[in-house]
GROMACS .gro file of C-alpha atoms in nm:
model
  147
    1MET     CA    1   0.958   2.108  -0.323
    2GLN     CA    2   0.625   2.263  -0.205
    3ASN     CA    3   0.382   2.136   0.079
    4ALA     CA    4   0.597   1.890   0.236
    5ILE     CA    5   0.504   1.694   0.554
    6ARG     CA    6   0.639   1.471   0.803
    7PRO     CA    7   0.542   1.163   0.763
    8TYR     CA    8   0.269   1.069   1.018
    9SER     CA    9  -0.035   0.828   1.135
   10ASP     CA   10  -0.422   0.906   1.091
   11ASP     CA   11  -0.718   0.711   1.120
   12TYR     CA   12  -0.618   0.526   0.776
   13LEU     CA   13  -0.251   0.530   0.744
   14PHE     CA   14   0.017   0.384   1.022
   15TYR     CA   15   0.368   0.545   0.969
   16ASP     CA   16   0.583   0.240   1.062
   17GLU     CA   17   0.952   0.441   1.191
   18THR     CA   18   1.097   0.105   1.151
   19THR     CA   19   1.029   0.009   0.747
   20GLY     CA   20   0.951   0.418   0.661
   21HIS     CA   21   0.631   0.268   0.513
   22TYR     CA   22   0.290   0.349   0.531
   23VAL     CA   23   0.012   0.072   0.633
   24LEU     CA   24  -0.332   0.089   0.588
   25THR     CA   25  -0.564   0.075   0.911
   26GLU     CA   26  -0.851  -0.118   0.972
   27LYS     CA   27  -1.009   0.167   0.995
   28ALA     CA   28  -0.966   0.242   0.601
   29LEU     CA   29  -1.059  -0.085   0.526
   30VAL     CA   30  -1.377  -0.059   0.679
   31GLU     CA   31  -1.506   0.277   0.604
   32ASN     CA   32  -1.291   0.310   0.257
   33VAL     CA   33  -1.251  -0.073   0.129
   34GLY     CA   34  -1.619  -0.195   0.293
   35VAL     CA   35  -1.431  -0.469   0.437
   36ASN     CA   36  -1.482  -0.559   0.806
   37LEU     CA   37  -1.187  -0.821   0.861
   38ARG     CA   38  -1.275  -0.844   1.238
   39GLU     CA   39  -1.659  -0.939   1.163
   40ARG     CA   40  -1.535  -1.202   0.894
   41MET     CA   41  -1.287  -1.354   1.143
   42ALA     CA   42  -1.523  -1.364   1.417
   43GLU     CA   43  -1.726  -1.651   1.226
   44THR     CA   44  -1.467  -1.867   1.182
   45ALA     CA   45  -1.222  -1.744   1.504
   46LEU     CA   46  -0.919  -1.922   1.489
   47VAL     CA   47  -0.697  -1.680   1.468
   48ASN     CA   48  -0.619  -1.347   1.720
   49PRO     CA   49  -0.816  -1.089   1.450
   50ASP     CA   50  -0.566  -0.824   1.608
   51THR     CA   51  -0.287  -1.015   1.453
   52ALA     CA   52  -0.435  -1.161   1.125
   53ILE     CA   53  -0.531  -0.803   1.020
   54LYS     CA   54  -0.189  -0.622   1.113
   55SER     CA   55  -0.042  -0.923   0.927
   56PHE     CA   56  -0.275  -0.868   0.638
   57THR     CA   57  -0.236  -0.507   0.606
   58ARG     CA   58   0.114  -0.529   0.631
   59THR     CA   59   0.129  -0.754   0.335
   60VAL     CA   60  -0.052  -0.530   0.135
   61SER     CA   61   0.165  -0.261   0.217
   62ASP     CA   62   0.475  -0.467   0.137
   63MET     CA   63   0.355  -0.545  -0.194
   64ILE     CA   64   0.241  -0.233  -0.293
   65TYR     CA   65   0.639  -0.088  -0.189
   66GLN     CA   66   0.767  -0.373  -0.383
   67PHE     CA   67   0.603  -0.305  -0.712
   68ILE     CA   68   0.673   0.074  -0.622
   69HIS     CA   69   1.050  -0.021  -0.574
   70GLU     CA   70   1.074  -0.252  -0.871
   71HIS     CA   71   1.075   0.063  -1.059
   72SER     CA   72   1.348   0.294  -0.951
   73ILE     CA   73   1.674   0.204  -0.775
   74ASP     CA   74   1.651   0.471  -0.554
   75ASN     CA   75   1.424   0.329  -0.318
   76ARG     CA   76   1.515   0.538  -0.057
   77ARG     CA   77   1.423   0.872  -0.218
   78GLN     CA   78   1.071   0.718  -0.364
   79ASP     CA   79   1.020   0.600   0.000
   80SER     CA   80   1.095   0.966   0.121
   81LEU     CA   81   0.850   1.127  -0.090
   82ILE     CA   82   0.611   0.907  -0.015
   83SER     CA   83   0.632   1.028   0.327
   84SER     CA   84   0.668   1.339   0.271
   85VAL     CA   85   0.445   1.504  -0.046
   86PRO     CA   86   0.076   1.488   0.081
   87GLU     CA   87  -0.016   1.367  -0.284
   88LEU     CA   88   0.151   1.101  -0.273
   89ARG     CA   89   0.043   0.981   0.037
   90GLN     CA   90  -0.303   0.980  -0.085
   91ILE     CA   91  -0.223   0.786  -0.356
   92ILE     CA   92  -0.017   0.507  -0.164
   93GLN     CA   93  -0.338   0.454   0.067
   94LYS     CA   94  -0.540   0.437  -0.220
   95ALA     CA   95  -0.318   0.208  -0.436
   96MET     CA   96  -0.293  -0.013  -0.088
   97GLU     CA   97  -0.705   0.003  -0.071
   98TYR     CA   98  -0.715  -0.138  -0.448
   99GLN     CA   99  -0.487  -0.389  -0.342
  100ALA     CA  100  -0.664  -0.493  -0.014
  101VAL     CA  101  -0.957  -0.574  -0.242
  102TYR     CA  102  -0.761  -0.817  -0.504
  103VAL     CA  103  -0.588  -1.007  -0.232
  104LEU     CA  104  -0.919  -1.066  -0.078
  105ASN     CA  105  -1.089  -1.176  -0.392
  106VAL     CA  106  -0.824  -1.338  -0.514
  107GLY     CA  107  -0.591  -1.414  -0.298
  108ASN     CA  108  -0.190  -1.305  -0.233
  109LEU     CA  109  -0.072  -1.395  -0.597
  110TYR     CA  110   0.287  -1.387  -0.444
  111LEU     CA  111   0.263  -1.711  -0.286
  112SER     CA  112   0.183  -1.920  -0.612
  113VAL     CA  113   0.381  -2.138  -0.778
  114LYS     CA  114   0.299  -2.040  -1.118
  115PRO     CA  115   0.500  -1.774  -1.286
  116GLU     CA  116   0.204  -1.644  -1.458
  117GLU     CA  117   0.018  -1.592  -1.152
  118ARG     CA  118   0.282  -1.405  -1.003
  119ALA     CA  119   0.294  -1.176  -1.272
  120VAL     CA  120  -0.036  -1.055  -1.209
  121ALA     CA  121   0.009  -1.040  -0.826
  122ILE     CA  122  -0.065  -0.656  -0.806
  123ASP     CA  123  -0.424  -0.504  -0.875
  124TYR     CA  124  -0.485  -0.344  -1.198
  125LEU     CA  125  -0.626  -0.033  -1.078
  126ALA     CA  126  -0.332  -0.008  -0.780
  127GLN     CA  127  -0.090  -0.018  -1.059
  128SER     CA  128  -0.323   0.250  -1.251
  129VAL     CA  129  -0.313   0.497  -0.937
  130LEU     CA  130   0.066   0.445  -0.887
  131GLY     CA  131   0.158   0.549  -1.272
  132ASN     CA  132  -0.071   0.881  -1.255
  133VAL     CA  133   0.181   1.175  -1.244
  134VAL     CA  134   0.198   1.385  -0.972
  135SER     CA  135   0.139   1.749  -1.038
  136CYS     CA  136   0.415   1.876  -0.790
  137LEU     CA  137   0.675   1.631  -0.911
  138GLY     CA  138   0.572   1.609  -1.247
  139ILE     CA  139   0.617   1.223  -1.313
  140SER     CA  140   0.472   0.943  -1.109
  141ILE     CA  141   0.596   0.719  -0.796
  142ILE     CA  142   0.662   0.470  -1.035
  143TYR     CA  143   0.899   0.698  -1.293
  144GLY     CA  144   1.209   0.487  -1.356
  145GLY     CA  145   1.460   0.786  -1.410
  146VAL     CA  146   1.636   1.011  -1.198
  147ILE     CA  147   1.404   1.228  -0.984
   0.00000   0.00000   0.00000
C-alpha cells in the first residue's frame, strides 16, 4: 500500500494510542463544523467544559468506529488501515464531523429505548462518506469482504 503514514494527532484529530482510534478535537468542531461547545456551555456552566467536550467527541468517535466495525469481522485491520492511510484519515474525520452535528441536533439515539430510533443513530451523510470507495484500496472502509 502506498502513501502509508504513522497514526498522528493534529489540530483536528487526536490519535488515542489506547484504543487505536481517532477522536475529533474541539478545534475541528469550531473551525470545520461551526460549533463552539465551550461557548454553548458557558451559558449553563453546570459541568467542566473540558470534560464535557472530551466526552462528546469520544462518544462521536465511538459511534463512528462502532458503525464501521459492524461491517467487518476484521476490526483490527480496519483500525490499522484508518490509522495509516491518509485518505481514510480524511474520511473518518469528515464522518465524525457529520455525526457530531447530527448528535447535537437529534441527540444520541443509541440511548433511546425505541429500536427504530437506535436504528437511525448514525447520520446519513456520515454513512455515505464511509461508504465511498477509497481509491488506493479499491473498496470502502465499510466493505464487508476480505481486505
